[in-house]
Amino acid sequence: MQPDESRQFPIGRWSGQLTFTSDEVKERIQQLNELPAMYRALTELLSDEALQRTYRPGSWTVRQLVHHVADTHQWHYFRIKHALTVSETQPGIFSDVTGWANQPDGKSLPVAASLAIIEGLHQRLAYLYEHLAAADLEKAYYHPFRQINVTLAQAIDMVVWHGKHHLAHIRLALN
């Protein structure tokens, strides 16, 4: 990572690990379960002024980051469900993250709405992953932003990384 990327990628870039042991998947499920409480603890009592802070010049606000995580983790959920129910890999959906973050709800809606989405969604994702067969973890979907096919094992890793990535951004903005 280049020095100027330290604020953009405070926990590093997503590794793109290709294979995962069952213990690694269980670890990601546990982390998936823990992330919503971390978001709530860090953001639910913030003032409007604090929610408007950014982690670097030109970046999204804390408020936009919380809404972005709710949006994109839903997209992952839909892609995962699609991969489990459709036999072919098709181009992904919902890839304009900046457009979504700049809509009125992304810019001014209280974060409580997205915190509730993140909590319920992560509960559903964790439950789903706990009940998948090993063969299901090899199913894949197309990720339009990264322009690659990702397995469902990689997908849970990506969702957890993404959640931690933006949590680090929020911490930077608040410090």
CSV table of N, CA and C in Angstrom, one decimal:
chain,number,residue,atom,x,y,z
A,1,MET,N,0.8,-1.2,0.0
A,1,MET,CA,0.0,0.0,0.0
A,1,MET,C,0.9,1.2,0.0
A,2,GLN,N,0.6,2.2,-0.8
A,2,GLN,CA,1.3,3.4,-0.9
A,2,GLN,C,0.9,4.3,0.3
A,3,PRO,N,1.8,5.2,0.7
A,3,PRO,CA,1.5,6.0,1.9
A,3,PRO,C,0.3,6.8,1.8
A,4,ASP,N,0.0,7.4,0.6
A,4,ASP,CA,-1.2,8.2,0.5
A,4,ASP,C,-2.5,7.4,0.5
A,5,GLU,N,-2.4,6.1,0.5
A,5,GLU,CA,-3.6,5.2,0.6
A,5,GLU,C,-4.0,4.8,2.0
A,6,SER,N,-3.2,5.3,3.0
A,6,SER,CA,-3.5,4.9,4.4
A,6,SER,C,-4.8,5.3,4.9
A,7,ARG,N,-5.3,6.4,4.4
A,7,ARG,CA,-6.6,6.9,4.9
A,7,ARG,C,-7.7,6.3,4.0
A,8,GLN,N,-7.4,6.0,2.7
A,8,GLN,CA,-8.4,5.4,1.9
A,8,GLN,C,-8.6,3.9,2.2
A,9,PHE,N,-7.5,3.2,2.6
A,9,PHE,CA,-7.6,1.8,2.9
A,9,PHE,C,-6.9,1.6,4.3
A,10,PRO,N,-7.5,2.1,5.4
A,10,PRO,CA,-6.9,2.0,6.7
A,10,PRO,C,-6.6,0.6,7.2
A,11,ILE,N,-7.3,-0.4,6.7
A,11,ILE,CA,-7.1,-1.8,7.1
A,11,ILE,C,-6.4,-2.6,6.0
A,12,GLY,N,-6.0,-1.9,5.0
A,12,GLY,CA,-5.5,-2.5,3.8
A,12,GLY,C,-6.6,-2.9,2.8
A,13,ARG,N,-6.1,-3.3,1.6
A,13,ARG,CA,-7.1,-3.7,0.6
A,13,ARG,C,-7.6,-5.1,0.8
A,14,TRP,N,-8.8,-5.4,0.3
A,14,TRP,CA,-9.3,-6.8,0.4
A,14,TRP,C,-8.3,-7.7,-0.3
A,15,SER,N,-8.1,-8.8,0.4
A,15,SER,CA,-7.0,-9.7,-0.1
A,15,SER,C,-7.4,-10.6,-1.3
A,16,GLY,N,-8.7,-10.9,-1.4
A,16,GLY,CA,-9.1,-11.7,-2.5
A,16,GLY,C,-8.6,-13.2,-2.3
A,17,GLN,N,-8.5,-13.6,-1.1
A,17,GLN,CA,-8.1,-15.0,-0.8
A,17,GLN,C,-9.0,-15.9,-1.6
A,18,LEU,N,-8.4,-17.0,-2.2
A,18,LEU,CA,-9.2,-17.9,-3.1
A,18,LEU,C,-9.9,-19.0,-2.4
A,19,THR,N,-9.3,-19.5,-1.3
A,19,THR,CA,-10.0,-20.7,-0.6
A,19,THR,C,-10.0,-20.4,0.9
A,20,PHE,N,-11.0,-21.0,1.5
A,20,PHE,CA,-11.2,-20.8,3.0
A,20,PHE,C,-11.5,-22.1,3.6
A,21,THR,N,-10.9,-22.3,4.8
A,21,THR,CA,-11.2,-23.5,5.6
A,21,THR,C,-12.5,-23.3,6.2
A,22,SER,N,-13.1,-24.4,6.8
A,22,SER,CA,-14.4,-24.3,7.5
A,22,SER,C,-14.2,-23.4,8.7
A,23,ASP,N,-13.1,-23.5,9.4
A,23,ASP,CA,-12.8,-22.6,10.5
A,23,ASP,C,-12.8,-21.1,10.1
A,24,GLU,N,-12.2,-20.8,9.0
A,24,GLU,CA,-12.1,-19.4,8.5
A,24,GLU,C,-13.5,-18.9,8.2
A,25,VAL,N,-14.4,-19.8,7.6
A,25,VAL,CA,-15.8,-19.4,7.3
A,25,VAL,C,-16.5,-19.1,8.6
A,26,LYS,N,-16.3,-20.0,9.6
A,26,LYS,CA,-16.9,-19.8,10.9
A,26,LYS,C,-16.5,-18.5,11.6
A,27,GLU,N,-15.2,-18.2,11.4
A,27,GLU,CA,-14.6,-16.9,12.0
A,27,GLU,C,-15.3,-15.7,11.3
A,28,ARG,N,-15.5,-15.8,10.0
A,28,ARG,CA,-16.1,-14.7,9.3
A,28,ARG,C,-17.6,-14.5,9.7
A,29,ILE,N,-18.3,-15.7,9.9
A,29,ILE,CA,-19.7,-15.6,10.4
A,29,ILE,C,-19.7,-14.9,11.7
A,30,GLN,N,-18.8,-15.2,12.6
A,30,GLN,CA,-18.7,-14.6,13.9
A,30,GLN,C,-18.5,-13.1,13.8
A,31,GLN,N,-17.6,-12.7,12.9
A,31,GLN,CA,-17.3,-11.3,12.7
A,31,GLN,C,-18.5,-10.6,12.1
A,32,LEU,N,-19.2,-11.3,11.2
A,32,LEU,CA,-20.5,-10.8,10.6
A,32,LEU,C,-21.5,-10.4,11.7
A,33,ASN,N,-21.6,-11.3,12.7
A,33,ASN,CA,-22.5,-11.1,13.8
A,33,ASN,C,-22.1,-10.0,14.7
A,34,GLU,N,-20.8,-9.7,14.8
A,34,GLU,CA,-20.3,-8.6,15.7
A,34,GLU,C,-20.3,-7.2,15.1
A,35,LEU,N,-20.2,-7.1,13.8
A,35,LEU,CA,-20.1,-5.8,13.1
A,35,LEU,C,-21.3,-4.9,13.4
A,36,PRO,N,-22.6,-5.3,13.4
A,36,PRO,CA,-23.7,-4.4,13.6
A,36,PRO,C,-23.5,-3.7,15.0
A,37,ALA,N,-23.2,-4.4,16.0
A,37,ALA,CA,-23.1,-3.8,17.3
A,37,ALA,C,-21.9,-2.7,17.3
A,38,MET,N,-20.9,-3.0,16.6
A,38,MET,CA,-19.8,-2.0,16.5
A,38,MET,C,-20.3,-0.7,15.8
A,39,TYR,N,-21.0,-0.9,14.7
A,39,TYR,CA,-21.6,0.3,14.0
A,39,TYR,C,-22.5,1.1,14.9
A,40,ARG,N,-23.4,0.4,15.6
A,40,ARG,CA,-24.3,1.0,16.5
A,40,ARG,C,-23.6,1.8,17.6
A,41,ALA,N,-22.7,1.1,18.3
A,41,ALA,CA,-21.9,1.7,19.4
A,41,ALA,C,-21.2,3.0,18.9
A,42,LEU,N,-20.7,3.0,17.7
A,42,LEU,CA,-19.8,4.1,17.2
A,42,LEU,C,-20.7,5.2,16.7
A,43,THR,N,-21.9,5.0,16.2
A,43,THR,CA,-22.6,6.0,15.5
A,43,THR,C,-24.0,6.4,16.0
A,44,GLU,N,-24.7,5.6,16.8
A,44,GLU,CA,-26.1,5.9,17.0
A,44,GLU,C,-26.3,7.2,17.9
A,45,LEU,N,-25.3,7.6,18.6
A,45,LEU,CA,-25.5,8.8,19.5
A,45,LEU,C,-24.8,10.0,19.0
A,46,LEU,N,-24.3,9.9,17.8
A,46,LEU,CA,-23.5,11.0,17.2
A,46,LEU,C,-24.4,12.2,16.9
A,47,SER,N,-23.9,13.4,17.1
A,47,SER,CA,-24.6,14.6,16.7
A,47,SER,C,-24.6,14.7,15.2
A,48,ASP,N,-25.5,15.6,14.6
A,48,ASP,CA,-25.5,15.8,13.2
A,48,ASP,C,-24.2,16.3,12.7
A,49,GLU,N,-23.6,17.2,13.6
A,49,GLU,CA,-22.2,17.7,13.2
A,49,GLU,C,-21.2,16.6,13.1
A,50,ALA,N,-21.2,15.6,14.0
A,50,ALA,CA,-20.3,14.5,13.9
A,50,ALA,C,-20.6,13.6,12.7
A,51,LEU,N,-21.9,13.4,12.4
A,51,LEU,CA,-22.3,12.6,11.3
A,51,LEU,C,-21.8,13.2,9.9
A,52,GLN,N,-21.5,14.5,9.9
A,52,GLN,CA,-21.1,15.2,8.7
A,52,GLN,C,-19.6,15.2,8.5
A,53,ARG,N,-18.9,14.6,9.5
A,53,ARG,CA,-17.4,14.6,9.4
A,53,ARG,C,-17.0,13.6,8.3
A,54,THR,N,-15.8,13.9,7.7
A,54,THR,CA,-15.3,13.0,6.7
A,54,THR,C,-13.9,12.5,7.2
A,55,TYR,N,-13.4,11.4,6.6
A,55,TYR,CA,-12.2,10.8,7.0
A,55,TYR,C,-11.0,11.3,6.1
A,56,ARG,N,-11.3,11.9,5.0
A,56,ARG,CA,-10.3,12.5,4.2
A,56,ARG,C,-11.0,13.5,3.3
A,57,PRO,N,-10.2,14.5,2.7
A,57,PRO,CA,-10.9,15.5,1.9
A,57,PRO,C,-11.6,14.8,0.7
A,58,GLY,N,-12.8,15.2,0.5
A,58,GLY,CA,-13.6,14.7,-0.7
A,58,GLY,C,-14.3,13.4,-0.4
A,59,SER,N,-14.1,12.8,0.8
A,59,SER,CA,-14.7,11.5,1.1
A,59,SER,C,-16.2,11.6,1.5
A,60,TRP,N,-16.8,10.5,1.7
A,60,TRP,CA,-18.2,10.5,2.2
A,60,TRP,C,-18.2,10.9,3.7
A,61,THR,N,-19.3,11.3,4.1
A,61,THR,CA,-19.5,11.7,5.5
A,61,THR,C,-19.7,10.4,6.3
A,62,VAL,N,-19.7,10.5,7.6
A,62,VAL,CA,-20.0,9.3,8.5
A,62,VAL,C,-21.4,8.8,8.2
A,63,ARG,N,-22.3,9.7,8.1
A,63,ARG,CA,-23.7,9.3,7.7
A,63,ARG,C,-23.8,8.5,6.4
A,64,GLN,N,-23.1,9.1,5.4
A,64,GLN,CA,-23.1,8.4,4.1
A,64,GLN,C,-22.5,7.0,4.2
A,65,LEU,N,-21.4,6.9,5.0
A,65,LEU,CA,-20.8,5.6,5.2
A,65,LEU,C,-21.7,4.5,5.8
A,66,VAL,N,-22.4,4.9,6.8
A,66,VAL,CA,-23.4,4.0,7.4
A,66,VAL,C,-24.4,3.5,6.4
A,67,HIS,N,-25.0,4.5,5.7
A,67,HIS,CA,-26.0,4.1,4.7
A,67,HIS,C,-25.4,3.3,3.6
A,68,HIS,N,-24.2,3.6,3.2
A,68,HIS,CA,-23.5,2.8,2.1
A,68,HIS,C,-23.3,1.4,2.6
A,69,VAL,N,-22.9,1.2,3.8
A,69,VAL,CA,-22.8,-0.2,4.3
A,69,VAL,C,-24.1,-1.0,4.2
A,70,ALA,N,-25.2,-0.3,4.7
A,70,ALA,CA,-26.5,-0.9,4.6
A,70,ALA,C,-26.8,-1.3,3.2
A,71,ASP,N,-26.6,-0.3,2.2
A,71,ASP,CA,-26.9,-0.5,0.8
A,71,ASP,C,-26.1,-1.7,0.2
A,72,THR,N,-24.8,-1.6,0.4
A,72,THR,CA,-24.0,-2.6,-0.3
A,72,THR,C,-24.0,-4.0,0.3
A,73,HIS,N,-24.3,-4.1,1.6
A,73,HIS,CA,-24.4,-5.4,2.2
A,73,HIS,C,-25.7,-6.1,1.7
A,74,GLN,N,-26.7,-5.2,1.5
A,74,GLN,CA,-27.9,-5.8,0.9
A,74,GLN,C,-27.6,-6.3,-0.5
A,75,TRP,N,-26.9,-5.6,-1.3
A,75,TRP,CA,-26.5,-6.1,-2.6
A,75,TRP,C,-25.8,-7.4,-2.6
A,76,HIS,N,-24.9,-7.5,-1.6
A,76,HIS,CA,-24.2,-8.8,-1.5
A,76,HIS,C,-25.2,-9.9,-1.1
A,77,TYR,N,-26.1,-9.6,-0.2
A,77,TYR,CA,-27.1,-10.6,0.2
A,77,TYR,C,-27.9,-11.0,-1.1
A,78,PHE,N,-28.3,-10.1,-1.9
A,78,PHE,CA,-29.1,-10.4,-3.1
A,78,PHE,C,-28.3,-11.2,-4.0
A,79,ARG,N,-27.0,-10.9,-4.2
A,79,ARG,CA,-26.2,-11.6,-5.1
A,79,ARG,C,-25.9,-13.0,-4.6
A,80,ILE,N,-25.8,-13.2,-3.3
A,80,ILE,CA,-25.6,-14.5,-2.7
A,80,ILE,C,-26.8,-15.3,-2.9
A,81,LYS,N,-28.0,-14.8,-2.6
A,81,LYS,CA,-29.2,-15.5,-2.8
A,81,LYS,C,-29.4,-15.9,-4.3
A,82,HIS,N,-29.0,-15.0,-5.2
A,82,HIS,CA,-29.1,-15.3,-6.6
A,82,HIS,C,-28.1,-16.4,-7.0
A,83,ALA,N,-26.9,-16.4,-6.5
A,83,ALA,CA,-26.0,-17.5,-6.8
A,83,ALA,C,-26.5,-18.8,-6.2
A,84,LEU,N,-27.2,-18.8,-5.1
A,84,LEU,CA,-27.7,-20.1,-4.6
A,84,LEU,C,-28.9,-20.6,-5.3
A,85,THR,N,-29.6,-19.7,-6.1
A,85,THR,CA,-30.9,-20.2,-6.7
A,85,THR,C,-30.8,-20.2,-8.3
A,86,VAL,N,-29.8,-19.6,-8.9
A,86,VAL,CA,-29.7,-19.6,-10.3
A,86,VAL,C,-28.4,-20.3,-10.7
A,87,SER,N,-28.5,-21.1,-11.8
A,87,SER,CA,-27.3,-22.0,-12.1
A,87,SER,C,-26.2,-21.2,-12.9
A,88,GLU,N,-26.5,-20.1,-13.5
A,88,GLU,CA,-25.5,-19.4,-14.3
A,88,GLU,C,-25.0,-18.1,-13.6
A,89,THR,N,-23.8,-17.7,-13.9
A,89,THR,CA,-23.3,-16.5,-13.4
A,89,THR,C,-23.7,-15.4,-14.3
A,90,GLN,N,-24.4,-14.4,-13.8
A,90,GLN,CA,-24.8,-13.3,-14.7
A,90,GLN,C,-24.2,-12.0,-14.2
A,91,PRO,N,-24.2,-10.9,-15.0
A,91,PRO,CA,-23.7,-9.7,-14.6
A,91,PRO,C,-24.4,-9.2,-13.3
A,92,GLY,N,-23.6,-8.5,-12.5
A,92,GLY,CA,-24.1,-8.1,-11.2
A,92,GLY,C,-25.1,-6.9,-11.3
A,93,ILE,N,-25.7,-6.6,-10.2
A,93,ILE,CA,-26.7,-5.5,-10.2
A,93,ILE,C,-26.2,-4.4,-9.2
A,94,PHE,N,-26.8,-3.3,-9.2
A,94,PHE,CA,-26.6,-2.2,-8.2
A,94,PHE,C,-25.2,-1.8,-8.0
A,95,SER,N,-24.6,-1.2,-9.0
A,95,SER,CA,-23.1,-0.9,-8.8
A,95,SER,C,-22.8,0.6,-8.7
A,96,ASP,N,-23.8,1.5,-8.7
A,96,ASP,CA,-23.5,2.9,-8.6
A,96,ASP,C,-23.5,3.3,-7.2
A,97,VAL,N,-22.5,3.0,-6.4
A,97,VAL,CA,-22.4,3.3,-5.0
A,97,VAL,C,-22.4,4.8,-4.7
A,98,THR,N,-21.7,5.5,-5.5
A,98,THR,CA,-21.6,7.0,-5.3
A,98,THR,C,-23.0,7.6,-5.6
A,99,GLY,N,-23.6,7.2,-6.6
A,99,GLY,CA,-25.0,7.7,-6.9
A,99,GLY,C,-25.9,7.4,-5.8
A,100,TRP,N,-25.9,6.2,-5.2
A,100,TRP,CA,-26.7,5.9,-4.1
A,100,TRP,C,-26.4,6.7,-2.8
A,101,ALA,N,-25.1,6.9,-2.6
A,101,ALA,CA,-24.6,7.6,-1.4
A,101,ALA,C,-25.0,9.1,-1.4
A,102,ASN,N,-25.2,9.6,-2.6
A,102,ASN,CA,-25.5,11.1,-2.8
A,102,ASN,C,-27.0,11.4,-2.9
A,103,GLN,N,-27.8,10.3,-2.7
A,103,GLN,CA,-29.3,10.6,-2.7
A,103,GLN,C,-29.7,11.2,-1.4
A,104,PRO,N,-30.9,11.8,-1.3
A,104,PRO,CA,-31.3,12.5,0.0
A,104,PRO,C,-31.2,11.5,1.2
A,105,ASP,N,-31.6,10.3,1.1
A,105,ASP,CA,-31.5,9.4,2.2
A,105,ASP,C,-30.1,9.1,2.7
A,106,GLY,N,-29.2,9.0,1.7
A,106,GLY,CA,-27.8,8.8,2.0
A,106,GLY,C,-27.1,10.0,2.7
A,107,LYS,N,-27.6,11.2,2.3
A,107,LYS,CA,-27.0,12.4,2.8
A,107,LYS,C,-27.7,13.0,4.1
A,108,SER,N,-28.9,12.6,4.4
A,108,SER,CA,-29.6,13.3,5.5
A,108,SER,C,-30.4,12.4,6.4
A,109,LEU,N,-30.8,11.2,6.0
A,109,LEU,CA,-31.6,10.3,6.8
A,109,LEU,C,-30.8,10.0,8.1
A,110,PRO,N,-31.5,10.0,9.3
A,110,PRO,CA,-30.8,9.5,10.5
A,110,PRO,C,-30.3,8.1,10.3
A,111,VAL,N,-29.1,7.8,10.9
A,111,VAL,CA,-28.4,6.6,10.7
A,111,VAL,C,-29.2,5.4,11.3
A,112,ALA,N,-30.1,5.7,12.2
A,112,ALA,CA,-30.9,4.6,12.9
A,112,ALA,C,-31.5,3.6,11.9
A,113,ALA,N,-32.0,4.2,10.8
A,113,ALA,CA,-32.6,3.3,9.8
A,113,ALA,C,-31.7,2.3,9.2
A,114,SER,N,-30.5,2.8,8.8
A,114,SER,CA,-29.5,1.9,8.3
A,114,SER,C,-28.9,1.0,9.3
A,115,LEU,N,-28.7,1.4,10.5
A,115,LEU,CA,-28.3,0.5,11.6
A,115,LEU,C,-29.2,-0.7,11.8
A,116,ALA,N,-30.5,-0.4,11.7
A,116,ALA,CA,-31.5,-1.5,11.8
A,116,ALA,C,-31.3,-2.5,10.6
A,117,ILE,N,-31.1,-1.9,9.4
A,117,ILE,CA,-30.9,-2.8,8.2
A,117,ILE,C,-29.7,-3.6,8.4
A,118,ILE,N,-28.6,-3.0,8.8
A,118,ILE,CA,-27.3,-3.8,9.0
A,118,ILE,C,-27.5,-4.9,10.0
A,119,GLU,N,-28.2,-4.6,11.2
A,119,GLU,CA,-28.4,-5.6,12.2
A,119,GLU,C,-29.2,-6.8,11.6
A,120,GLY,N,-30.4,-6.5,11.0
A,120,GLY,CA,-31.2,-7.6,10.5
A,120,GLY,C,-30.5,-8.3,9.4
A,121,LEU,N,-29.9,-7.6,8.5
A,121,LEU,CA,-29.3,-8.2,7.4
A,121,LEU,C,-28.1,-9.1,7.8
A,122,HIS,N,-27.3,-8.6,8.7
A,122,HIS,CA,-26.2,-9.5,9.1
A,122,HIS,C,-26.6,-10.7,9.9
A,123,GLN,N,-27.7,-10.6,10.6
A,123,GLN,CA,-28.3,-11.7,11.3
A,123,GLN,C,-28.8,-12.8,10.2
A,124,ARG,N,-29.4,-12.3,9.1
A,124,ARG,CA,-29.8,-13.2,8.1
A,124,ARG,C,-28.6,-13.8,7.3
A,125,LEU,N,-27.7,-13.0,7.0
A,125,LEU,CA,-26.5,-13.5,6.3
A,125,LEU,C,-25.8,-14.5,7.2
A,126,ALA,N,-25.6,-14.3,8.4
A,126,ALA,CA,-24.9,-15.2,9.3
A,126,ALA,C,-25.7,-16.5,9.4
A,127,TYR,N,-27.0,-16.4,9.6
A,127,TYR,CA,-27.8,-17.6,9.6
A,127,TYR,C,-27.7,-18.4,8.3
A,128,LEU,N,-27.8,-17.7,7.2
A,128,LEU,CA,-27.7,-18.4,5.9
A,128,LEU,C,-26.4,-19.1,5.8
A,129,TYR,N,-25.3,-18.4,6.1
A,129,TYR,CA,-23.9,-19.1,6.0
A,129,TYR,C,-23.8,-20.2,6.9
A,130,GLU,N,-24.3,-20.1,8.1
A,130,GLU,CA,-24.3,-21.3,9.1
A,130,GLU,C,-24.9,-22.5,8.6
A,131,HIS,N,-25.9,-22.3,7.6
A,131,HIS,CA,-26.7,-23.5,7.1
A,131,HIS,C,-26.3,-23.9,5.7
A,132,LEU,N,-25.3,-23.3,5.1
A,132,LEU,CA,-24.9,-23.7,3.8
A,132,LEU,C,-24.1,-25.0,3.8
A,133,ALA,N,-24.2,-25.8,2.8
A,133,ALA,CA,-23.4,-26.9,2.6
A,133,ALA,C,-22.0,-26.4,2.0
A,134,ALA,N,-21.0,-27.2,2.2
A,134,ALA,CA,-19.7,-26.8,1.8
A,134,ALA,C,-19.7,-26.6,0.3
A,135,ALA,N,-20.4,-27.4,-0.5
A,135,ALA,CA,-20.5,-27.2,-2.0
A,135,ALA,C,-21.1,-25.8,-2.3
A,136,ASP,N,-22.0,-25.3,-1.5
A,136,ASP,CA,-22.6,-24.0,-1.8
A,136,ASP,C,-21.6,-22.9,-1.7
A,137,LEU,N,-20.6,-23.0,-0.8
A,137,LEU,CA,-19.6,-22.0,-0.7
A,137,LEU,C,-18.7,-21.8,-2.0
A,138,GLU,N,-18.8,-22.8,-2.9
A,138,GLU,CA,-18.1,-22.7,-4.1
A,138,GLU,C,-18.9,-22.1,-5.2
A,139,LYS,N,-20.2,-21.9,-5.0
A,139,LYS,CA,-21.0,-21.2,-6.0
A,139,LYS,C,-20.5,-19.7,-6.1
A,140,ALA,N,-20.7,-19.1,-7.2
A,140,ALA,CA,-20.2,-17.8,-7.4
A,140,ALA,C,-21.2,-16.8,-8.0
A,141,TYR,N,-20.9,-15.5,-7.9
A,141,TYR,CA,-21.6,-14.5,-8.6
A,141,TYR,C,-20.6,-13.5,-9.1
A,142,TYR,N,-21.1,-12.7,-10.0
A,142,TYR,CA,-20.3,-11.6,-10.6
A,142,TYR,C,-20.3,-10.4,-9.8
A,143,HIS,N,-19.2,-9.8,-9.4
A,143,HIS,CA,-19.1,-8.6,-8.6
A,143,HIS,C,-18.8,-7.5,-9.6
A,144,PRO,N,-19.7,-6.6,-9.9
A,144,PRO,CA,-19.5,-5.6,-11.0
A,144,PRO,C,-18.4,-4.6,-10.6
A,145,PHE,N,-18.2,-4.2,-9.4
A,145,PHE,CA,-17.2,-3.2,-9.0
A,145,PHE,C,-15.8,-3.8,-9.2
A,146,ARG,N,-15.6,-5.0,-8.8
A,146,ARG,CA,-14.3,-5.6,-8.9
A,146,ARG,C,-14.1,-6.3,-10.3
A,147,GLN,N,-15.2,-6.5,-10.9
A,147,GLN,CA,-15.3,-7.2,-12.3
A,147,GLN,C,-14.7,-8.6,-12.2
A,148,ILE,N,-15.1,-9.3,-11.2
A,148,ILE,CA,-14.6,-10.7,-11.1
A,148,ILE,C,-15.8,-11.5,-10.6
A,149,ASN,N,-15.7,-12.8,-10.7
A,149,ASN,CA,-16.6,-13.8,-10.1
A,149,ASN,C,-16.1,-14.1,-8.7
A,150,VAL,N,-16.9,-14.0,-7.7
A,150,VAL,CA,-16.5,-14.4,-6.3
A,150,VAL,C,-17.3,-15.5,-5.9
A,151,THR,N,-16.6,-16.5,-5.2
A,151,THR,CA,-17.3,-17.6,-4.6
A,151,THR,C,-18.1,-17.1,-3.3
A,152,LEU,N,-19.0,-17.8,-2.8
A,152,LEU,CA,-19.7,-17.4,-1.6
A,152,LEU,C,-18.8,-17.4,-0.4
A,153,ALA,N,-17.8,-18.2,-0.4
A,153,ALA,CA,-16.8,-18.2,0.6
A,153,ALA,C,-16.0,-16.8,0.6
A,154,GLN,N,-15.7,-16.4,-0.6
A,154,GLN,CA,-15.0,-15.1,-0.8
A,154,GLN,C,-16.0,-14.0,-0.5
A,155,ALA,N,-17.2,-14.2,-0.8
A,155,ALA,CA,-18.2,-13.1,-0.5
A,155,ALA,C,-18.4,-12.8,0.9
A,156,ILE,N,-18.4,-13.8,1.8
A,156,ILE,CA,-18.5,-13.5,3.2
A,156,ILE,C,-17.3,-12.8,3.7
A,157,ASP,N,-16.1,-13.2,3.2
A,157,ASP,CA,-14.9,-12.5,3.5
A,157,ASP,C,-14.9,-11.0,3.1
A,158,MET,N,-15.4,-10.8,1.9
A,158,MET,CA,-15.5,-9.5,1.3
A,158,MET,C,-16.5,-8.6,2.1
A,159,VAL,N,-17.6,-9.1,2.5
A,159,VAL,CA,-18.6,-8.4,3.3
A,159,VAL,C,-18.0,-8.0,4.7
A,160,VAL,N,-17.3,-8.9,5.3
A,160,VAL,CA,-16.7,-8.6,6.6
A,160,VAL,C,-15.6,-7.6,6.4
A,161,TRP,N,-14.7,-7.8,5.4
A,161,TRP,CA,-13.7,-6.8,5.1
A,161,TRP,C,-14.3,-5.4,4.9
A,162,HIS,N,-15.4,-5.3,4.1
A,162,HIS,CA,-16.0,-4.1,3.7
A,162,HIS,C,-16.6,-3.4,5.0
A,163,GLY,N,-17.2,-4.2,5.9
A,163,GLY,CA,-17.7,-3.6,7.1
A,163,GLY,C,-16.6,-3.0,8.0
A,164,LYS,N,-15.5,-3.8,8.1
A,164,LYS,CA,-14.4,-3.3,8.9
A,164,LYS,C,-13.7,-2.1,8.3
A,165,HIS,N,-13.6,-2.1,7.0
A,165,HIS,CA,-13.0,-1.0,6.2
A,165,HIS,C,-13.7,0.3,6.5
A,166,HIS,N,-15.0,0.3,6.4
A,166,HIS,CA,-15.7,1.5,6.6
A,166,HIS,C,-15.9,1.9,8.1
A,167,LEU,N,-15.8,0.9,9.0
A,167,LEU,CA,-15.7,1.2,10.4
A,167,LEU,C,-14.4,2.0,10.7
A,168,ALA,N,-13.3,1.6,10.1
A,168,ALA,CA,-12.1,2.3,10.2
A,168,ALA,C,-12.2,3.7,9.7
A,169,HIS,N,-12.9,3.9,8.6
A,169,HIS,CA,-13.1,5.2,8.0
A,169,HIS,C,-13.9,6.1,9.0
A,170,ILE,N,-14.9,5.5,9.6
A,170,ILE,CA,-15.7,6.3,10.6
A,170,ILE,C,-14.8,6.7,11.8
A,171,ARG,N,-14.0,5.7,12.3
A,171,ARG,CA,-13.1,6.1,13.4
A,171,ARG,C,-12.1,7.2,13.0
A,172,LEU,N,-11.6,7.1,11.8
A,172,LEU,CA,-10.7,8.2,11.3
A,172,LEU,C,-11.4,9.6,11.3
A,173,ALA,N,-12.7,9.6,10.9
A,173,ALA,CA,-13.4,10.8,10.8
A,173,ALA,C,-13.7,11.4,12.2
A,174,LEU,N,-13.9,10.5,13.1
A,174,LEU,CA,-14.3,11.0,14.5
A,174,LEU,C,-13.1,11.3,15.3
A,175,ASN,N,-11.9,10.9,14.9
A,175,ASN,CA,-10.7,11.2,15.7
A,175,ASN,C,-10.0,12.5,15.2
